[in-house]
JSON list of C-alpha atoms in Angstrom, two decimals:
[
{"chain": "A", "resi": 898, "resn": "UNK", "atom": "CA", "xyz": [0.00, 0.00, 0.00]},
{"chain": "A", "resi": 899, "resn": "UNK", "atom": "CA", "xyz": [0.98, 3.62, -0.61]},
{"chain": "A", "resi": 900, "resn": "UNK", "atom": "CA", "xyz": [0.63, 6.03, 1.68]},
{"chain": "A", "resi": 901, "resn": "UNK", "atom": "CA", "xyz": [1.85, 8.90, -0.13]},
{"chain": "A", "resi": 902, "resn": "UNK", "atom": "CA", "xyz": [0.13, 12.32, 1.22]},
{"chain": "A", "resi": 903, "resn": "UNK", "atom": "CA", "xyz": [-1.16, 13.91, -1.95]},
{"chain": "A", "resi": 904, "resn": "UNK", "atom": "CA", "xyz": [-0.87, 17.20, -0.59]},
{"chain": "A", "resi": 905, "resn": "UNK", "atom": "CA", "xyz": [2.87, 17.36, -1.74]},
{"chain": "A", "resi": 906, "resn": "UNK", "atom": "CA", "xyz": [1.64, 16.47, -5.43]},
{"chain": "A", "resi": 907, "resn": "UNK", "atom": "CA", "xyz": [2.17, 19.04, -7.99]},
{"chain": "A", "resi": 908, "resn": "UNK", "atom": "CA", "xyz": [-1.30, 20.59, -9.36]},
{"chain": "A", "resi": 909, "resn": "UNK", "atom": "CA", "xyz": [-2.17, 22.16, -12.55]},
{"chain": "A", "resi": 910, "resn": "UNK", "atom": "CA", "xyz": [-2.92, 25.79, -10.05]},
{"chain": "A", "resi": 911, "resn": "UNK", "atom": "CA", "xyz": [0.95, 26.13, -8.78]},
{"chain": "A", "resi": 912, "resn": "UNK", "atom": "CA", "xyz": [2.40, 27.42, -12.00]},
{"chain": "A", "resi": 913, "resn": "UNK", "atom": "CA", "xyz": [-0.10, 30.12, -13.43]},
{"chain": "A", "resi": 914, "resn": "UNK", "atom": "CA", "xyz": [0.63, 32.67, -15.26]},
{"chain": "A", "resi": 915, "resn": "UNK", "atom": "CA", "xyz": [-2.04, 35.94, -15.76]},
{"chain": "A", "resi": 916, "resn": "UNK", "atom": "CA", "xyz": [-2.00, 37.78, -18.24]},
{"chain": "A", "resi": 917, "resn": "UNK", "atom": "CA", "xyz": [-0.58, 41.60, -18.11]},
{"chain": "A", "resi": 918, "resn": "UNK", "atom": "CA", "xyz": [-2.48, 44.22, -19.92]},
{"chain": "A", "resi": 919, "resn": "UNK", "atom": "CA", "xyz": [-0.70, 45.11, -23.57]},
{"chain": "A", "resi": 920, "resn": "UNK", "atom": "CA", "xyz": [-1.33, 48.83, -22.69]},
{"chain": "A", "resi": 921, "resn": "UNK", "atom": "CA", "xyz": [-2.05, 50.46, -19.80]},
{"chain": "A", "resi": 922, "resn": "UNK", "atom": "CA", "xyz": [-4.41, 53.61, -19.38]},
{"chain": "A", "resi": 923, "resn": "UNK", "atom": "CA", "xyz": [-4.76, 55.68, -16.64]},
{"chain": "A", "resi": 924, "resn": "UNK", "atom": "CA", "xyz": [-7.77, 56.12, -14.55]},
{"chain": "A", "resi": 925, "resn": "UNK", "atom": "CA", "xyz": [-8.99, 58.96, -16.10]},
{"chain": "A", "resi": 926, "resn": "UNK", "atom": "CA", "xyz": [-9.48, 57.56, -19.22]},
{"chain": "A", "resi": 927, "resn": "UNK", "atom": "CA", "xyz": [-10.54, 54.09, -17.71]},
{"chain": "A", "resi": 928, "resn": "UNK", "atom": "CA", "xyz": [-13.34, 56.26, -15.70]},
{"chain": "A", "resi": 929, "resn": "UNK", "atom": "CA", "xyz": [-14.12, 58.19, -18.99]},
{"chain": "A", "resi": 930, "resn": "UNK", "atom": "CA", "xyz": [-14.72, 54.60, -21.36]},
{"chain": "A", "resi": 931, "resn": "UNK", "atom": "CA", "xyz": [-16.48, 53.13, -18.27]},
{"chain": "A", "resi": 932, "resn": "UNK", "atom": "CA", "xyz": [-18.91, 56.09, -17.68]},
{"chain": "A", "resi": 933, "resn": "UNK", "atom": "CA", "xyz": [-19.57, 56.31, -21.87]},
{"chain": "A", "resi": 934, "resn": "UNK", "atom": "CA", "xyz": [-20.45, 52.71, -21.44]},
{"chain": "A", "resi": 935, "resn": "UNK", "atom": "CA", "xyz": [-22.77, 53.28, -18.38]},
{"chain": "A", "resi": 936, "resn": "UNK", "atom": "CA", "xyz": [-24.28, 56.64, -19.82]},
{"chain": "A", "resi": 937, "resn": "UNK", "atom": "CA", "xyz": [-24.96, 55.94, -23.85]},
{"chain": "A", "resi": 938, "resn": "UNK", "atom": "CA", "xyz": [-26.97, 53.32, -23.63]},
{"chain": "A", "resi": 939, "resn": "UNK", "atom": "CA", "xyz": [-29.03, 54.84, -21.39]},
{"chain": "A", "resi": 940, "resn": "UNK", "atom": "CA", "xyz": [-29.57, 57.34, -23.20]},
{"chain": "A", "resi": 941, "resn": "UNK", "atom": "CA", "xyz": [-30.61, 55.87, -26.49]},
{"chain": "A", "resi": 942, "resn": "UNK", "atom": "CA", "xyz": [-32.59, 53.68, -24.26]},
{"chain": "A", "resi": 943, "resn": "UNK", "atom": "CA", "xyz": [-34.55, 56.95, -22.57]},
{"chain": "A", "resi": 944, "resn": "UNK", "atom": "CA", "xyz": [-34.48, 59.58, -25.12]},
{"chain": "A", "resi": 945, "resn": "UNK", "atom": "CA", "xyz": [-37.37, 57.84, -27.10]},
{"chain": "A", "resi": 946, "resn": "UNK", "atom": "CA", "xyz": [-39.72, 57.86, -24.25]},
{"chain": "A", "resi": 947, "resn": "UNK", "atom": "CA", "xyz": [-39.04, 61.09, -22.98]},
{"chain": "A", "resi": 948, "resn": "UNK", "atom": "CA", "xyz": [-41.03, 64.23, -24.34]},
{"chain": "A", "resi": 949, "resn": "UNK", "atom": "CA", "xyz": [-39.34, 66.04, -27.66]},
{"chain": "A", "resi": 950, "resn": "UNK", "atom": "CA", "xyz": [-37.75, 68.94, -25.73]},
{"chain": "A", "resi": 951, "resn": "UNK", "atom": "CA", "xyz": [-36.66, 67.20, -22.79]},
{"chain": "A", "resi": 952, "resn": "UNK", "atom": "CA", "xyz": [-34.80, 64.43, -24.84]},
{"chain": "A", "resi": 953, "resn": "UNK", "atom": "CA", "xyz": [-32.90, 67.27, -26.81]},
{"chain": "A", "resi": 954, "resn": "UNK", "atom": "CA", "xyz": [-31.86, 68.25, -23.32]},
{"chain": "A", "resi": 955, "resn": "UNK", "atom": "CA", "xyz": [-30.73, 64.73, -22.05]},
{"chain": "A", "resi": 956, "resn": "UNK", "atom": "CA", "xyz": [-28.79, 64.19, -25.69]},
{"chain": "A", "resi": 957, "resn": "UNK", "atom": "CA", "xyz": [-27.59, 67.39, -25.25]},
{"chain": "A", "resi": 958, "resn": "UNK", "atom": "CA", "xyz": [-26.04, 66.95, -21.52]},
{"chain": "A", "resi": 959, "resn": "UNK", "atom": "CA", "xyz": [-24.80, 63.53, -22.67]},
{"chain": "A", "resi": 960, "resn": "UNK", "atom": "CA", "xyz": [-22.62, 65.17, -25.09]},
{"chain": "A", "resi": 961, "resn": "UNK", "atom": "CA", "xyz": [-20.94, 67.74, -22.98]},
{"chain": "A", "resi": 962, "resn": "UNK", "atom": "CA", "xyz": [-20.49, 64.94, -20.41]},
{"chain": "A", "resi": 963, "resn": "UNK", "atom": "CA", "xyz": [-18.62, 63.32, -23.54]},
{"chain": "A", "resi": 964, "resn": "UNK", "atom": "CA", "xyz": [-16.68, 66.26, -23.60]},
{"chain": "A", "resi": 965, "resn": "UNK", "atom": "CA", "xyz": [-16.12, 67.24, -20.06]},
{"chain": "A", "resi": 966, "resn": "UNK", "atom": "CA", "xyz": [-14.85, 63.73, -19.83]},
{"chain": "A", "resi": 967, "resn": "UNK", "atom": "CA", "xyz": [-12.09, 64.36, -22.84]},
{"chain": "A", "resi": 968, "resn": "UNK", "atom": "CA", "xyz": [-10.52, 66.99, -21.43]},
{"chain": "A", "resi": 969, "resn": "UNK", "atom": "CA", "xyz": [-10.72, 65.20, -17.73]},
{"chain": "A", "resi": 970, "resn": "UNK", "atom": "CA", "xyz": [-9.02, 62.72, -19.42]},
{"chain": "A", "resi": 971, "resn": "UNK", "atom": "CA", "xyz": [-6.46, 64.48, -20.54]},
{"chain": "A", "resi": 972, "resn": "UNK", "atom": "CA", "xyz": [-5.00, 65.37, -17.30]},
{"chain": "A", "resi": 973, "resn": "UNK", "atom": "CA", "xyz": [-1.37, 63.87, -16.07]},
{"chain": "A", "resi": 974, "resn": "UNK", "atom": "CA", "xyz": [-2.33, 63.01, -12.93]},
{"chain": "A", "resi": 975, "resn": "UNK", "atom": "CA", "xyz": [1.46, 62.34, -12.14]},
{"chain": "A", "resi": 976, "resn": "UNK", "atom": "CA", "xyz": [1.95, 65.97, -13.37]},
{"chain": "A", "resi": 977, "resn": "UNK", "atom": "CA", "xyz": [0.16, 67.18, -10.26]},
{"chain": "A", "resi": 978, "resn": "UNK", "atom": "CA", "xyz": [2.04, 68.24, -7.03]},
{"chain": "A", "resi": 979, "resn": "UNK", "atom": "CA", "xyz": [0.82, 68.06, -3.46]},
{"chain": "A", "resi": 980, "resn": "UNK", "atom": "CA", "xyz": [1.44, 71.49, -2.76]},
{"chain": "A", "resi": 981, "resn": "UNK", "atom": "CA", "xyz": [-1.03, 71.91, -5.67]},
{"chain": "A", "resi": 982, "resn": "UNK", "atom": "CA", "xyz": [-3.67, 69.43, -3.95]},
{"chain": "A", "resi": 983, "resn": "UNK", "atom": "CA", "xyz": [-3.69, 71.52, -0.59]},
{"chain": "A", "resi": 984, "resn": "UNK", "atom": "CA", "xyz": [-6.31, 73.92, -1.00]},
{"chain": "A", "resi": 985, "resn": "UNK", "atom": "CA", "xyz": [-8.50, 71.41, -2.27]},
{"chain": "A", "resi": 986, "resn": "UNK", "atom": "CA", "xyz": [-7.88, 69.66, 1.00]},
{"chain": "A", "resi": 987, "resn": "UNK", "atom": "CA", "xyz": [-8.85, 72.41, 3.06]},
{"chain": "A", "resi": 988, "resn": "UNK", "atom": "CA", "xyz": [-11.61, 73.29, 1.10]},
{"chain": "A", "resi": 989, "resn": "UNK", "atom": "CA", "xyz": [-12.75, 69.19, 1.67]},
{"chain": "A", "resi": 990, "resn": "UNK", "atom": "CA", "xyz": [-11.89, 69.75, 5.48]},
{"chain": "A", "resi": 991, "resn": "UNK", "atom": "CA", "xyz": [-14.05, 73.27, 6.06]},
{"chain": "A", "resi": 992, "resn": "UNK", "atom": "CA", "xyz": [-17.16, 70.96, 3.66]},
{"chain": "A", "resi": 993, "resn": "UNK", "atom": "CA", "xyz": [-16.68, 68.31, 6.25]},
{"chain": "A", "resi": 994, "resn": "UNK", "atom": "CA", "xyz": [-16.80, 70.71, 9.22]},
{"chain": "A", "resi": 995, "resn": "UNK", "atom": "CA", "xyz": [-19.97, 72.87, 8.41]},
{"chain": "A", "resi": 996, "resn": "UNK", "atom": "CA", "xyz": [-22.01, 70.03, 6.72]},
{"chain": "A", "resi": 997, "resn": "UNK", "atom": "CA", "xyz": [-21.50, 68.27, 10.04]},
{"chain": "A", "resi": 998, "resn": "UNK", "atom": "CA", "xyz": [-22.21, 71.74, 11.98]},
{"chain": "A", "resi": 999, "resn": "UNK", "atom": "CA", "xyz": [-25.12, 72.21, 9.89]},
{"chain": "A", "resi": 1000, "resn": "UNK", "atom": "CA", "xyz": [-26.61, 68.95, 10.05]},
{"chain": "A", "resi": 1001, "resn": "UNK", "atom": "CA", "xyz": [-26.58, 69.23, 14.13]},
{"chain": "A", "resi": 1002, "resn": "UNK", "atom": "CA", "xyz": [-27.82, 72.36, 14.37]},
{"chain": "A", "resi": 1003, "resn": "UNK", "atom": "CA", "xyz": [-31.05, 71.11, 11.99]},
{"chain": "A", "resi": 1004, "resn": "UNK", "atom": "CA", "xyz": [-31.00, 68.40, 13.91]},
{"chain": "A", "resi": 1005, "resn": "UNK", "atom": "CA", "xyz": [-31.81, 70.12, 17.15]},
{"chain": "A", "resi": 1006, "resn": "UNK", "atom": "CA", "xyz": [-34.44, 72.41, 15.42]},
{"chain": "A", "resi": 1007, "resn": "UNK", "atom": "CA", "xyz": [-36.13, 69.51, 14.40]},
{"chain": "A", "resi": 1008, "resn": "UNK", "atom": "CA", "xyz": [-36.22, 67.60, 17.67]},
{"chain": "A", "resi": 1009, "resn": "UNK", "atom": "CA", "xyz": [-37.44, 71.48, 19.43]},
{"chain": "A", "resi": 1010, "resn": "UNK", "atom": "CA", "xyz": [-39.91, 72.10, 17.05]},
{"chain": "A", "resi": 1011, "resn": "UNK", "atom": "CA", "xyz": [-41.68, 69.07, 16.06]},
{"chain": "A", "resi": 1012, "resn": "UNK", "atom": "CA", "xyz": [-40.48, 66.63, 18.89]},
{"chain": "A", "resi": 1013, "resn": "UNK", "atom": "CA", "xyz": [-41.27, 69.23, 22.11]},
{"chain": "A", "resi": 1014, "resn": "UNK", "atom": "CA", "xyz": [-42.98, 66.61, 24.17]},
{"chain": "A", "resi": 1015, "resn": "UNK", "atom": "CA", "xyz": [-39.81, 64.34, 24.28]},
{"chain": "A", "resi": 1016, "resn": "UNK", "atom": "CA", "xyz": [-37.78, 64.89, 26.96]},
{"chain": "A", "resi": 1017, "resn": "UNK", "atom": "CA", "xyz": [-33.92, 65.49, 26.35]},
{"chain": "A", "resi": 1018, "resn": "UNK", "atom": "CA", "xyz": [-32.88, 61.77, 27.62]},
{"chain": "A", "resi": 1019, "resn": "UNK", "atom": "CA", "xyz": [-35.75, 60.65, 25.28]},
{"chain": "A", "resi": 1020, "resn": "UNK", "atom": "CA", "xyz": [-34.59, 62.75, 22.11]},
{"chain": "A", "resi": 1021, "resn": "UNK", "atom": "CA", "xyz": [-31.17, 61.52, 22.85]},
{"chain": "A", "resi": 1022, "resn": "UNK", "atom": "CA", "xyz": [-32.20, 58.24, 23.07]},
{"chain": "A", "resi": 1023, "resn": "UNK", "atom": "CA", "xyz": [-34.65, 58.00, 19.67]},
{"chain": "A", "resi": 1024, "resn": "UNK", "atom": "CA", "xyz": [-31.80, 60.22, 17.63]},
{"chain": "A", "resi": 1025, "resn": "UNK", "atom": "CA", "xyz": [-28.57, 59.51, 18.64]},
{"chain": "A", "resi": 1026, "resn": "UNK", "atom": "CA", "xyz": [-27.39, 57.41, 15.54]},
{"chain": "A", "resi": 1027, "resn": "UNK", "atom": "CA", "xyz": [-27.83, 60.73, 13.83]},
{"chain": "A", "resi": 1028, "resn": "UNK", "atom": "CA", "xyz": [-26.10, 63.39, 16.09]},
{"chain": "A", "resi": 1029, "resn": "UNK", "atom": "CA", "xyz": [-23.16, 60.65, 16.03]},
{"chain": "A", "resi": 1030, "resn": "UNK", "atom": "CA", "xyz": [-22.99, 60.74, 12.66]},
{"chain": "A", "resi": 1031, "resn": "UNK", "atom": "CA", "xyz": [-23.02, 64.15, 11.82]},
{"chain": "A", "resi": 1032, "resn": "UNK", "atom": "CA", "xyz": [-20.28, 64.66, 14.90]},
{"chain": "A", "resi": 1033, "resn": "UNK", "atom": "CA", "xyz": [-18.12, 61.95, 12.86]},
{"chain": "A", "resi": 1034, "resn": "UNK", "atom": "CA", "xyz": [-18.05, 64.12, 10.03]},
{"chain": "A", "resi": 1035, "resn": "UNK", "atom": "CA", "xyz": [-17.07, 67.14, 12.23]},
{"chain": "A", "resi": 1036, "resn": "UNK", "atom": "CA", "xyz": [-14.51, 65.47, 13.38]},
{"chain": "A", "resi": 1037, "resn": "UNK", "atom": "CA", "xyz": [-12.65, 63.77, 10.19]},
{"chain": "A", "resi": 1038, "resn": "UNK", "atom": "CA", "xyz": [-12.73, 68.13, 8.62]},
{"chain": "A", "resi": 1039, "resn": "UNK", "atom": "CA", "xyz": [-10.99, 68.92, 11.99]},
{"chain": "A", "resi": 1040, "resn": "UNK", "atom": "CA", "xyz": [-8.63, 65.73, 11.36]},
{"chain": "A", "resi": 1041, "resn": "UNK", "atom": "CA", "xyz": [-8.14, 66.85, 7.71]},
{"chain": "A", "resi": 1042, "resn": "UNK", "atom": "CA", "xyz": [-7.82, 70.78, 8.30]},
{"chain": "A", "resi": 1043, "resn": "UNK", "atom": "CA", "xyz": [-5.26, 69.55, 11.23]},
{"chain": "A", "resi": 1044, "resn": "UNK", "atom": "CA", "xyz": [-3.17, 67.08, 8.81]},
{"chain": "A", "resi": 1045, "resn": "UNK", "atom": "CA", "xyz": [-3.23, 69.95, 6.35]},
{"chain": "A", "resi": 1046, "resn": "UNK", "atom": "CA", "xyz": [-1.79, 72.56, 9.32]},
{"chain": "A", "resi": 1047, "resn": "UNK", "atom": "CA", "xyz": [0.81, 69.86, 10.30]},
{"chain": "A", "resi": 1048, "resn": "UNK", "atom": "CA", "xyz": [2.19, 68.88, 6.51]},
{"chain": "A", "resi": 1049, "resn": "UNK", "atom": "CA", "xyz": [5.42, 71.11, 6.34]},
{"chain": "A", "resi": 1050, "resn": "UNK", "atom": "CA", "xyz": [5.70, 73.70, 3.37]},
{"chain": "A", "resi": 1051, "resn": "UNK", "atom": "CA", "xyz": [7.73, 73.62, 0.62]},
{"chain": "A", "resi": 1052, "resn": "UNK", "atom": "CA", "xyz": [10.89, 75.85, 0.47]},
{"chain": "A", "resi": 1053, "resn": "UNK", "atom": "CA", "xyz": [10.42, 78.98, -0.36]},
{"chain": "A", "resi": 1054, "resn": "UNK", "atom": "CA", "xyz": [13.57, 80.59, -2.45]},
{"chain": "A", "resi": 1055, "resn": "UNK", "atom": "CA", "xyz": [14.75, 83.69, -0.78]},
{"chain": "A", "resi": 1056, "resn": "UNK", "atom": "CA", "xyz": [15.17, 86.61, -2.94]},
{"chain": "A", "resi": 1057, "resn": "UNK", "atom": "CA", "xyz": [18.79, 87.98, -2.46]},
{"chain": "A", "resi": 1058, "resn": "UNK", "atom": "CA", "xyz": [18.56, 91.87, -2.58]},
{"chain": "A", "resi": 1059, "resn": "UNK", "atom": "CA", "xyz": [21.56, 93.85, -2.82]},
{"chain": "A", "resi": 1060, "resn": "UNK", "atom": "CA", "xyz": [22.73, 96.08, -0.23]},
{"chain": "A", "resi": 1061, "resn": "UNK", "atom": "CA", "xyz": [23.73, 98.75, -2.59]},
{"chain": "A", "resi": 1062, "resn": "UNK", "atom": "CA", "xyz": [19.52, 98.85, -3.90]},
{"chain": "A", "resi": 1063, "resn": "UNK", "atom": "CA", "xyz": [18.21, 99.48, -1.04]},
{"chain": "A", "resi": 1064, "resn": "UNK", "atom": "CA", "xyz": [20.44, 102.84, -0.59]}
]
């Protein structure tokens, strides 16, 4: 008899190979083709059953998405700096912060005005999924806006003025 494990046998799955891509594209253009594909046949499948001047609308906003996404496309994402990306962050940060703000303070105007009989312990209790929430987001613009205050400048060149100008 042979009590050879088969677990050390060689299977057909140890020595596969995938295939690479022959080109690659960068995400912009991957999210343009893959947003054409979504988008036109949707709209060839809607325009006929829309009315006449809504459908000229809908072709027409499909074509500037067409072109919107060209020129998106376009862009050398390596070709952008992070110095570049910062204001962007901080204006993602201050969104985070006030959306969060906001959403609390509508919170509590809807639990005083349409909730009075509740007491405080009760509204906490019935909508405190919610207030967490919107203090979450609060917090991760205070985290951003604070990662953005801690990430160290670039170097500035100093301008070398002569002594002899300034007289």
């Amino acid at each position: 008899m042979d009590f050879e494990s088969e677990a050390n046998a060689p299977t057909a799955t140890d020595d596969i190979e995938f295939a690479q891509p022959t080109t690659t594209r960068k995400p912009l253009q991957l999210l343009r083709d893959t947003e054409a594909l979504l988008r036109r046949p949707t709209v060839a499948t809607l325009s006929p059953i829309l009315p006449a001047n809504l459908s000229n609308i809908f072709q027409a906003t499909s074509s500037l998405a067409d072109d919107s996404f060209k020129e998106l496309a376009e862009i050398d994402l390596d070709s952008i700096s992070d110095f570049e990306l910062r204001p962007v962050r901080i204006c993602v940060g201050f969104s985070f912060v006030g959306f969060g703000a906001l959403m609390i303070l509508l919170l509590l105007l809807y639990l005083n005005t349409l909730h009075q009989k509740l007491s405080t312990v009760e509204q906490i209790r019935q909508y405190w999924y919610q207030y967490i929430w919107f203090v979450s987001l609060g917090i991760t613009g205070m985290f951003i806006l604070g990662r953005e205050a801690m990430r160290p400048m670039p170097k500035r060149r100093k301008l070398k003025v002569a002594s002899s100008k300034l007289k």
